[in-house]
CSV table of C-alpha atoms and ligand atoms in Angstrom, one decimal:
chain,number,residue,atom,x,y,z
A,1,UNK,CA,6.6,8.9,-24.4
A,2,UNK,CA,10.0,8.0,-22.5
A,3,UNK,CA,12.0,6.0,-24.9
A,4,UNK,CA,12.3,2.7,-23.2
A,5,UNK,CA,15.9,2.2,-23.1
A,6,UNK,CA,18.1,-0.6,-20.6
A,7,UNK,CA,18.8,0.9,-17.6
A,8,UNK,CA,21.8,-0.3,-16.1
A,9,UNK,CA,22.4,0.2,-12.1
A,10,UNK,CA,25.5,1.5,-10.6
A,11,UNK,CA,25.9,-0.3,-7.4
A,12,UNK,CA,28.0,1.7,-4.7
A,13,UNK,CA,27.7,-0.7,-1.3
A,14,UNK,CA,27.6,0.7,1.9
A,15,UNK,CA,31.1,0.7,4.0
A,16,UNK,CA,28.9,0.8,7.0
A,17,UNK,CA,25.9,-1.5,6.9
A,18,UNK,CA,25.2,-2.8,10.3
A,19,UNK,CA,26.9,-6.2,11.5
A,20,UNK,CA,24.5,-9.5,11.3
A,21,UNK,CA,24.1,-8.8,15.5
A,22,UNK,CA,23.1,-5.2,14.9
A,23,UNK,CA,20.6,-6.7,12.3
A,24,UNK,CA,19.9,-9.4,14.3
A,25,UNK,CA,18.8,-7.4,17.2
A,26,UNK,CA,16.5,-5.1,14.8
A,27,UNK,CA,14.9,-8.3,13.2
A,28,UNK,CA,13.8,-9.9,16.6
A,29,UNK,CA,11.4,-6.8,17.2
A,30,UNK,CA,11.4,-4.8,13.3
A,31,UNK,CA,7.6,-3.0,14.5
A,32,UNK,CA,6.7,-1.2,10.7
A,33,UNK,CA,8.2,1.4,9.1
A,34,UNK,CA,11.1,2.6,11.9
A,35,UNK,CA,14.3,0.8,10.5
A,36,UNK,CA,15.5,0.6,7.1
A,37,UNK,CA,18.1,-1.5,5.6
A,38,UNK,CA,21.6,-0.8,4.2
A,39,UNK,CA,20.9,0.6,0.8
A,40,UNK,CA,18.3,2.4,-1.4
A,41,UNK,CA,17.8,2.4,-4.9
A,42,UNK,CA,17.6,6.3,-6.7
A,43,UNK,CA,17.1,6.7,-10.3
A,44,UNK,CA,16.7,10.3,-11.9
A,45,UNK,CA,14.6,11.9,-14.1
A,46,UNK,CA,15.0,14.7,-16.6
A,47,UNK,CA,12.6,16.2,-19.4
A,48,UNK,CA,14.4,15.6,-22.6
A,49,UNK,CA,16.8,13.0,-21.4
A,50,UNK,CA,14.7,10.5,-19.7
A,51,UNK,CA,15.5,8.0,-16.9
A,52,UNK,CA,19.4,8.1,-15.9
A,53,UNK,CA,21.5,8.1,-12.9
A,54,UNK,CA,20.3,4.5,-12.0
A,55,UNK,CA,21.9,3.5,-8.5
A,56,UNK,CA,21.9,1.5,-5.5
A,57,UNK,CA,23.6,3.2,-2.4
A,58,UNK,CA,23.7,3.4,1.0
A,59,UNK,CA,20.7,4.4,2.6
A,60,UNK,CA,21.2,8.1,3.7
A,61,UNK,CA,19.2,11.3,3.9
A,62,UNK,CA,18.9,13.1,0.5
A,63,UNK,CA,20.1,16.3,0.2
A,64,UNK,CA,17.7,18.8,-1.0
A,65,UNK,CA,17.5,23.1,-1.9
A,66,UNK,CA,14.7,24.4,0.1
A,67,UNK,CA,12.8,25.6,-2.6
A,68,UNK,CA,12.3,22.1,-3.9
A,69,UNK,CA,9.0,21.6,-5.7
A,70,UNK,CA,7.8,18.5,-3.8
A,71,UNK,CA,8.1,20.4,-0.5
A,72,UNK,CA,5.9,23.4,-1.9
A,73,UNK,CA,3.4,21.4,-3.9
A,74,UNK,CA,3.4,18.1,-3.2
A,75,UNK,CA,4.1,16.3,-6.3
A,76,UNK,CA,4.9,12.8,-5.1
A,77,UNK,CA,3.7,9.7,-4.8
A,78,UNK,CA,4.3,6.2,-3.8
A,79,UNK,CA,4.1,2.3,-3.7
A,80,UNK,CA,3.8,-0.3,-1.1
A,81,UNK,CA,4.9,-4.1,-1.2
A,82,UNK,CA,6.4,-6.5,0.7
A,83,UNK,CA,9.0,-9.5,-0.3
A,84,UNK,CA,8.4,-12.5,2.0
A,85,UNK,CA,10.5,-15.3,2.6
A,86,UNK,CA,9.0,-18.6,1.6
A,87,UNK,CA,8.7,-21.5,3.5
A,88,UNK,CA,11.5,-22.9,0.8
A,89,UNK,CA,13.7,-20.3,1.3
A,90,UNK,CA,13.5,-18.2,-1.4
A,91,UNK,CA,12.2,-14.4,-1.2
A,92,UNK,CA,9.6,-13.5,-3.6
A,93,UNK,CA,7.4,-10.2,-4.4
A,94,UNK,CA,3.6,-10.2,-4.2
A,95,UNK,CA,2.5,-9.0,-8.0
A,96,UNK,CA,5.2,-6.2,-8.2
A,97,UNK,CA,4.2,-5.7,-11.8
A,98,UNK,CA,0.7,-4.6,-10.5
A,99,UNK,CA,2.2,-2.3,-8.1
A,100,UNK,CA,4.3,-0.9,-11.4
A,101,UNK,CA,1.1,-0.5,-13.6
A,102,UNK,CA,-0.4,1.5,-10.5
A,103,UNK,CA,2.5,3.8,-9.9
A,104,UNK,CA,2.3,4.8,-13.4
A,105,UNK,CA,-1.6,5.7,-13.5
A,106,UNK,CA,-0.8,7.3,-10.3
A,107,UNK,CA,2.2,9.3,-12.2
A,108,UNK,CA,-0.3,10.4,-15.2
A,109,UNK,CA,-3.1,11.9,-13.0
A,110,UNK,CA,0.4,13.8,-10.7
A,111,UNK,CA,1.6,15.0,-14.3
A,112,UNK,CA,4.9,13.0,-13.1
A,113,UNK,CA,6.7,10.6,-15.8
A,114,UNK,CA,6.4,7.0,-16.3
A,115,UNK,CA,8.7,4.4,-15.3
A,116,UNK,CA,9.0,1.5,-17.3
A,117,UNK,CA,7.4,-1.8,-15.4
A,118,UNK,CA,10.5,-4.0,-15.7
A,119,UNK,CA,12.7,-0.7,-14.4
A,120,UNK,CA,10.6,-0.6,-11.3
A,121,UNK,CA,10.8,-4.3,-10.9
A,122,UNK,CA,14.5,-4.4,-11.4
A,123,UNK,CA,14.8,-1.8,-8.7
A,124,UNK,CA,12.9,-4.0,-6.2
A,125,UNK,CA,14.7,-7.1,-7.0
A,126,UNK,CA,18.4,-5.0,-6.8
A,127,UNK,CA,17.4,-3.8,-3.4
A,128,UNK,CA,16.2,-7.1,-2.2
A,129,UNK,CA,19.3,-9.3,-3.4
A,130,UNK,CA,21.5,-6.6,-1.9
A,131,UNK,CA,19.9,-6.5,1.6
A,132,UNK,CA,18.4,-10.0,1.6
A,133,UNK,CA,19.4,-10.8,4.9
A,134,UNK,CA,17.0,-8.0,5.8
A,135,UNK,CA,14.0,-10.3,5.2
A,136,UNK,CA,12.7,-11.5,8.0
A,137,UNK,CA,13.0,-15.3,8.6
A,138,UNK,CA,9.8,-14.9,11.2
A,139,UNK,CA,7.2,-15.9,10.2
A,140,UNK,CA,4.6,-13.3,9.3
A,141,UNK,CA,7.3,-10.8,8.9
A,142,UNK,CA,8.7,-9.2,5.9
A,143,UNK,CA,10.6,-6.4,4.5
A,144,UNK,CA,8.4,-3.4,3.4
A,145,UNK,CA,9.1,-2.2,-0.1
A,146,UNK,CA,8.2,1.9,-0.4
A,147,UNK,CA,9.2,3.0,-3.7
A,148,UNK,CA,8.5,6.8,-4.3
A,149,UNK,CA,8.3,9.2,-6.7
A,150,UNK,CA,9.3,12.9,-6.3
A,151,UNK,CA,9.6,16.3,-7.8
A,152,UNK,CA,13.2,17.7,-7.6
A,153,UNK,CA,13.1,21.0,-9.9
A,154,UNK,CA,13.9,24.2,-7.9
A,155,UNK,CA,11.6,27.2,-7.8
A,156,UNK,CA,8.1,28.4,-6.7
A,157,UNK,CA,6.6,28.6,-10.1
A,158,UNK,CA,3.7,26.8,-10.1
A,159,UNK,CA,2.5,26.7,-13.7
A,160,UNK,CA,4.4,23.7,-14.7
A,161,UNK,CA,4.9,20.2,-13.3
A,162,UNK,CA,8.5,20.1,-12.3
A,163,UNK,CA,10.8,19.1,-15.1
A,164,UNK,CA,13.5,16.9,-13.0
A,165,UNK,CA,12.0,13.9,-10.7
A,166,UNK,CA,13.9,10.9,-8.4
A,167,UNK,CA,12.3,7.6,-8.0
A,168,UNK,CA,13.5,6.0,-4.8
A,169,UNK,CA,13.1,2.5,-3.3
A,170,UNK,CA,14.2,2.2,0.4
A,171,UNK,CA,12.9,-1.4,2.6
A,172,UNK,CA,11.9,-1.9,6.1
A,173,UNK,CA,11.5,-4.9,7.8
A,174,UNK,CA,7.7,-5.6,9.0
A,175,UNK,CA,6.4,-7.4,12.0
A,176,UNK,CA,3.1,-9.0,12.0
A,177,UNK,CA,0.8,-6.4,11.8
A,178,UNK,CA,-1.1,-8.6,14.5
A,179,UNK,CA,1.6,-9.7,17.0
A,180,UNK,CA,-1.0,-10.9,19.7
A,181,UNK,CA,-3.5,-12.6,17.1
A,182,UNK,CA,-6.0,-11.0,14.8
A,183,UNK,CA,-7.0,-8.2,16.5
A,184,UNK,CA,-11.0,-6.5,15.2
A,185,UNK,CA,-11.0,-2.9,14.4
A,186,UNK,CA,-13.7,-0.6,15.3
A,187,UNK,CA,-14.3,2.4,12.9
A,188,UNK,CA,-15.6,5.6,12.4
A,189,UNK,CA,-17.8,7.2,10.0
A,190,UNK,CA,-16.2,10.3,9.0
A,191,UNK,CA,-19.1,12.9,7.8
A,192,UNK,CA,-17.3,16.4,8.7
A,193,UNK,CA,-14.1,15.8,6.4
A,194,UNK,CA,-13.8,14.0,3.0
A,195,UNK,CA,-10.4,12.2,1.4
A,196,UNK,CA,-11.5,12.3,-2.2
A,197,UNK,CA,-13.5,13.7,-4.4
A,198,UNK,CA,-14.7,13.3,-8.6
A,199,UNK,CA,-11.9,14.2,-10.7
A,200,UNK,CA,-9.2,14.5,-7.8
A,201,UNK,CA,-6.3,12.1,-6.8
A,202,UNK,CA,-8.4,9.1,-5.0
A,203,UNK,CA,-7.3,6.7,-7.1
A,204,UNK,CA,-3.8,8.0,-6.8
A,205,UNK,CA,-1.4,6.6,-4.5
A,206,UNK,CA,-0.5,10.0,-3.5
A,207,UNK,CA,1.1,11.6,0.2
A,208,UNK,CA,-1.1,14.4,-0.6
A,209,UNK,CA,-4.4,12.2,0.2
A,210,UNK,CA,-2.8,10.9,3.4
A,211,UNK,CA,-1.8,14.3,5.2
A,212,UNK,CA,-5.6,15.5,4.1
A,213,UNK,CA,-6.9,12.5,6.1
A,214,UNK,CA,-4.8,12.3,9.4
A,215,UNK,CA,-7.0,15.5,10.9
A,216,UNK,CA,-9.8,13.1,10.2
A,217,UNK,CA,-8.2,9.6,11.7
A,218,UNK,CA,-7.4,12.0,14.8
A,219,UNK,CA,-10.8,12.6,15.0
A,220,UNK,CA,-11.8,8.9,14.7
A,221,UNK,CA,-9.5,8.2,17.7
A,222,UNK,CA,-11.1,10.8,19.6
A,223,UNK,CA,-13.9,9.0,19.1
A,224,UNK,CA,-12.7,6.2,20.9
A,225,UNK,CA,-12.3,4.2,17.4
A,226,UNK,CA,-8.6,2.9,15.6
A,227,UNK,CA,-9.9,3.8,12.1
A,228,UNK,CA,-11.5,6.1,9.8
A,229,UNK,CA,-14.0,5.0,7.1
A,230,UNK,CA,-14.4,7.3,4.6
A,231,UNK,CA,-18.0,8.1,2.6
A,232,UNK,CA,-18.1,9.8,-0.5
A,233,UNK,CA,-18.0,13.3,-1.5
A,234,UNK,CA,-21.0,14.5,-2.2
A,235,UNK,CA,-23.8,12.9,0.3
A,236,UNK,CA,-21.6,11.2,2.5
A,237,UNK,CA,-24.0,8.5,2.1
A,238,UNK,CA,-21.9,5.8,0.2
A,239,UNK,CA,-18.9,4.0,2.0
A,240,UNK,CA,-15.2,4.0,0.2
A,241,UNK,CA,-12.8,2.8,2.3
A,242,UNK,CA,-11.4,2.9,5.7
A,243,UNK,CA,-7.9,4.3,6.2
A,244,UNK,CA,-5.4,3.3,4.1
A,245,UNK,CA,-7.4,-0.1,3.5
A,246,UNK,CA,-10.1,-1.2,0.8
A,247,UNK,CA,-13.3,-2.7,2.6
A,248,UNK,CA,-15.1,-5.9,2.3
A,249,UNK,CA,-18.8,-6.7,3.0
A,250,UNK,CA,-19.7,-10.1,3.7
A,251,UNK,CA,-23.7,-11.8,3.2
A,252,UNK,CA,-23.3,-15.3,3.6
A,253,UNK,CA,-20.7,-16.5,1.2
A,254,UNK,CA,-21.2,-13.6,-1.2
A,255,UNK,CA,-18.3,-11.2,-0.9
A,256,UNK,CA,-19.1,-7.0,-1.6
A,257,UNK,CA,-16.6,-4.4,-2.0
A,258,UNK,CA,-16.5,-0.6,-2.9
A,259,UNK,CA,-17.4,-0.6,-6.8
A,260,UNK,CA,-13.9,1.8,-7.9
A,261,UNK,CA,-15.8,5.1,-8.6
A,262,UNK,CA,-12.4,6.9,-9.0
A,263,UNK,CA,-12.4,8.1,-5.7
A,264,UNK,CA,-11.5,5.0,-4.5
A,265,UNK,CA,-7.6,3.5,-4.2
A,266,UNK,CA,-7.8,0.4,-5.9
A,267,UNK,CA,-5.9,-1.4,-3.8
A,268,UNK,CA,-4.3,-4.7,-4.8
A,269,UNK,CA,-5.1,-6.4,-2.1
A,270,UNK,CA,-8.6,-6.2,-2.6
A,271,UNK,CA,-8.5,-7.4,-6.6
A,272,UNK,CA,-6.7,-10.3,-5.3
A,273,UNK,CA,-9.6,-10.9,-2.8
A,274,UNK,CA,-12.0,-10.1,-5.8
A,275,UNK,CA,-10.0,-12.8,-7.6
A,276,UNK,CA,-9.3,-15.5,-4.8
A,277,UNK,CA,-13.4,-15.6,-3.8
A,278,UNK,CA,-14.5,-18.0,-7.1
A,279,UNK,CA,-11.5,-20.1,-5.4
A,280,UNK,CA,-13.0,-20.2,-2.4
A,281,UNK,CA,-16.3,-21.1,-3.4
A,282,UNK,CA,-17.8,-17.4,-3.0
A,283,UNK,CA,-19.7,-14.7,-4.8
A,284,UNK,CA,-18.2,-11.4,-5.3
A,285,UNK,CA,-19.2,-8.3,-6.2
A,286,UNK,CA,-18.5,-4.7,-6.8
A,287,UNK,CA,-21.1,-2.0,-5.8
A,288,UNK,CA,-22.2,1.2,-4.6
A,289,UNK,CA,-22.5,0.3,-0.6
A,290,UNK,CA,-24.2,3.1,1.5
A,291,UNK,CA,-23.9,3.4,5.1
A,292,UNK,CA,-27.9,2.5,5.3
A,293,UNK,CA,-27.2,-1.0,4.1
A,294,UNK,CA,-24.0,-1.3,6.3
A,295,UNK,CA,-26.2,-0.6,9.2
A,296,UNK,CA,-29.5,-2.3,8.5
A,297,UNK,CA,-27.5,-5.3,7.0
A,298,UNK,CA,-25.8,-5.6,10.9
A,299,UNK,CA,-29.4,-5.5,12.3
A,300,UNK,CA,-31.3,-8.0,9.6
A,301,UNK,CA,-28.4,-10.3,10.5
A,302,UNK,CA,-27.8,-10.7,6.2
A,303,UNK,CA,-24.3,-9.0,6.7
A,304,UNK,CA,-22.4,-11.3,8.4
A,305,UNK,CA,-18.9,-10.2,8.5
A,306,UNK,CA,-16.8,-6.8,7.4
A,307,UNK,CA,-13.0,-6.5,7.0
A,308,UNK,CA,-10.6,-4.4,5.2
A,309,UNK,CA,-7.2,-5.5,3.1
A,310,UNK,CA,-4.3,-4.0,2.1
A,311,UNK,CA,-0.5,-4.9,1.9
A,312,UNK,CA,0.6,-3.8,5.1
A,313,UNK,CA,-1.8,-5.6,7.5
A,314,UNK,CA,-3.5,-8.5,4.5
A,315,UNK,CA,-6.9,-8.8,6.6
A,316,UNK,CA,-8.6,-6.7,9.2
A,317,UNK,CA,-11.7,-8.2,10.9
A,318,UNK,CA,-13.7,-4.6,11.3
A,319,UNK,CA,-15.7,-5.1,14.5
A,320,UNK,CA,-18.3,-2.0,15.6
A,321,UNK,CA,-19.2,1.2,13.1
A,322,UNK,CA,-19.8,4.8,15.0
A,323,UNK,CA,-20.8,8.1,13.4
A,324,UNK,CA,-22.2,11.2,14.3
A,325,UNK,CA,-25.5,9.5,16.6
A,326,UNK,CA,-25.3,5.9,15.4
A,327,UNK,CA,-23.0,2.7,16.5
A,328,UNK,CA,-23.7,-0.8,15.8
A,329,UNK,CA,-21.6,-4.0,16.2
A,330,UNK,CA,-21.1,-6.1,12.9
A,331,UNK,CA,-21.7,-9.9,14.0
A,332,UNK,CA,-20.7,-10.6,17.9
A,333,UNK,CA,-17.7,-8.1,16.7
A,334,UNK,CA,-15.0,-11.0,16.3
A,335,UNK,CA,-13.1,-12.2,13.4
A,336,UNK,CA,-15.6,-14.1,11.1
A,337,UNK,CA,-14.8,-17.4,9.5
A,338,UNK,CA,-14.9,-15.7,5.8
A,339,UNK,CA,-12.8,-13.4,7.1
A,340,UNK,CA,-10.2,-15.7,8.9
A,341,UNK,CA,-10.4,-18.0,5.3
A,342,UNK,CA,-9.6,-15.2,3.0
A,343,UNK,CA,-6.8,-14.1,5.3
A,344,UNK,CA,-5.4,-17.8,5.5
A,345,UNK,CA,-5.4,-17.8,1.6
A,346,UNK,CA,-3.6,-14.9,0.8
A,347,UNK,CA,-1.0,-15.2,3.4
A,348,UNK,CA,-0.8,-19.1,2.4
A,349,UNK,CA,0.0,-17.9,-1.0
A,350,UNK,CA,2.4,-14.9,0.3
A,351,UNK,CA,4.3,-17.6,2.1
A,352,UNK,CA,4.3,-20.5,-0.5
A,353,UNK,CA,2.5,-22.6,2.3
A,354,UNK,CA,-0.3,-22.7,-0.6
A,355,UNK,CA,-0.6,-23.6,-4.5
A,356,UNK,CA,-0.3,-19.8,-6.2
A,357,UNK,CA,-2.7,-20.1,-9.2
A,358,UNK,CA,-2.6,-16.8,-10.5
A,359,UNK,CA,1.1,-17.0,-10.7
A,360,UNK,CA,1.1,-13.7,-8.1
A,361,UNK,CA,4.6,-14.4,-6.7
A,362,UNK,CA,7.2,-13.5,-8.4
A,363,UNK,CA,10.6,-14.6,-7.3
A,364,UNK,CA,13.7,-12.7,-6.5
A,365,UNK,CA,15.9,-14.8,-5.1
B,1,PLP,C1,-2.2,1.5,-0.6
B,1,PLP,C2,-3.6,1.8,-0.2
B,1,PLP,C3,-4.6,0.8,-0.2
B,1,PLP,C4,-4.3,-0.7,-0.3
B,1,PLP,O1,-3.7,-1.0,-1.4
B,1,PLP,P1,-2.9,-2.4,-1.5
B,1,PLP,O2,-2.3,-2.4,-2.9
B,1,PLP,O3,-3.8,-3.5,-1.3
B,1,PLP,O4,-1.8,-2.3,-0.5
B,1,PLP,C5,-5.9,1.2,0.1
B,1,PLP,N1,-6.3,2.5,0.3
B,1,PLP,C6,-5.3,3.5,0.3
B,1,PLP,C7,-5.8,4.9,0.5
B,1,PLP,C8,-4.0,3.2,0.0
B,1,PLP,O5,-3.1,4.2,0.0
């Protein structure tokens, strides 16, 4: 147990954050993930003492001794959210204390400390304030939140979990995932390799899960598809998810995702989805899902539409399945109208074009 104690930040601002042109010129094409803004948020960790050291400062590479645990063993993890600017003006979080209850069920299973909720939420709302000009005025853009979570102590040992950590929040700004319209994917049924299995990290937001997966997503591209779909451990039989994305299975106006085996990231995307249906007038349900059904479902005509969700691109249309001898279309293989509504809703909400009744977004400034 950390003793929940006030953290106050120490805010050191940059004496060379880019001019508003500079930003300007980064904004008009952001793409994901290449460009970060001004500052970043570090808070440190030690065994004993707790969470100290909170900071903003300008964004810069961390210094770090070779033998550092996380770049021997791994011990990380990570978040993903996005502050949008809302058609009012203001920027606002999608349910950051969700994302801060899931870092820290990550953190148990990585043996890696806690950080109190409000902590991590205070680190998201410094940043943001800070570099607020960073948040795309675009619409369908927004700045990417990736808070981490890393091991620091120095040495090989590998008995223990590392005794020092640093949690770090740096922001990108996000183009549309889907700059020339909603775009299906196609996918492919991975059967030689497997992300997760009983008792391991699936449910963990861990890097460790992503660099055991990109030999696979190579694979799926060499297959001529833009996405791996992963099936479960043990008979390769049952669908989990596709990528870094939770997948949804729609018959008629029922909704069917992925029952959360522990394999599975629960993304929060999809229990938004799982929430938003009864608003939208459909069923939803979560259940085992094997490839059989997927298949036969596409052929009966009863499944009607597939698509996966997840923070960075809301709502994928999923198009055509291949796997080792089989490959079917799902409907005529474009975006479906279930789809297309439950994409509209969440953004809507994202974007404070629509009523939020769940109270998702929470405002920063
Ligand atoms: C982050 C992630 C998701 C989606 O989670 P969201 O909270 O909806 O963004 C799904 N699968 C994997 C493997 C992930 O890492």
């Amino acid at each position: 147990m950390t003793i929940a104690q006030k953290l106050s930040f120490d805010v050191q601002l940059s004496d060379h954050a880019r001019t508003a042109a500079e930003r300007e010129q980064v904004l008009t094409n952001p793409g994901f993930g290449q460009t970060f803004t001004d500052h970043m948020v570090v808070i440190d960790y030690t065994d004993g003492r707790g969470w100290h050291d909170a900071r903003l400062v300008p964004y810069g590479p961390l210094s770090l001794d070779p033998a550092t645990s996380v770049l021997h063993y791994a011990q990380e993890l990570f978040e993903g959210l996005k502050a949008y600017r809302q058609v009012n003006g203001s920027i606002v979080a999608f349910r950051p204390y969700a994302n801060a209850a899931r870092l820290n069920r990550s953190a148990a299973r990585m043996a890696m400390p806690e950080l109190p909720e409000e902590t991590f939420v205070e680190s998201l709302e410094l940043l943001v304030q800070t570099d607020r000009e960073w948040v795309p005025t675009t619409e369908g853009h927004s700045l990417y939140l990736r808070p981490f979570l890393i091991a620091t102590q120095v040495g090989l040992g590998v008995n223990y979990p590392s005794r020092t950590y640093s949690y770090i929040v740096i922001a990108s700004p996000a183009a549309s995932y889907f700059s020339g319209g909603v775009k299906p994917v196609s996918v492919w049924l991975s059967t030689e390799y497997t992300r997760a299995a009983p008792g391991g990290t699936g449910f963990a937001k861990c890097g460790g899960n992503y660099a055991a997966a990109f030999v696979a997503q190579r694979q799926a591209v060499e297959n001529g598809c833009d996405q791996v779909v992963w099936l479960d451990a043990q008979a390769h039989e049952y669908v989990e998810e596709m990528g870094g994305m939770n997948l949804f299975f729609v018959f008629g106006d029922e909704l069917v995702t992925p029952a959360l085996t522990g394999t599975l990231l629960p993304g929060i995307t999809r229990e938004s989805i799982l929430t938003l249906a009864a608003d939208l007038g459909l069923e939803a349900e979560e259940r085992l899902v094997s490839v059989e059904e997927w298949q036969a479902g596409c052929e009966s005509g009863e499944l009607t539409e597939v698509f996966a969700c997840g923070t960075a691109a809301v709502v994928t249309p999923v198009g055509s399945v291949k796997g080792a001898g089989r490959a079917w279309t799902i409907g005529d293989g474009t975006p479906g109208p279930v789809t297309m509504r439950v994409r509209e809703e969440l953004v809507g909400i994202q974007y404070g074009s629509r009523p939020d009744p769940h109270g998702w977004v929470h405002k920063i400034c």
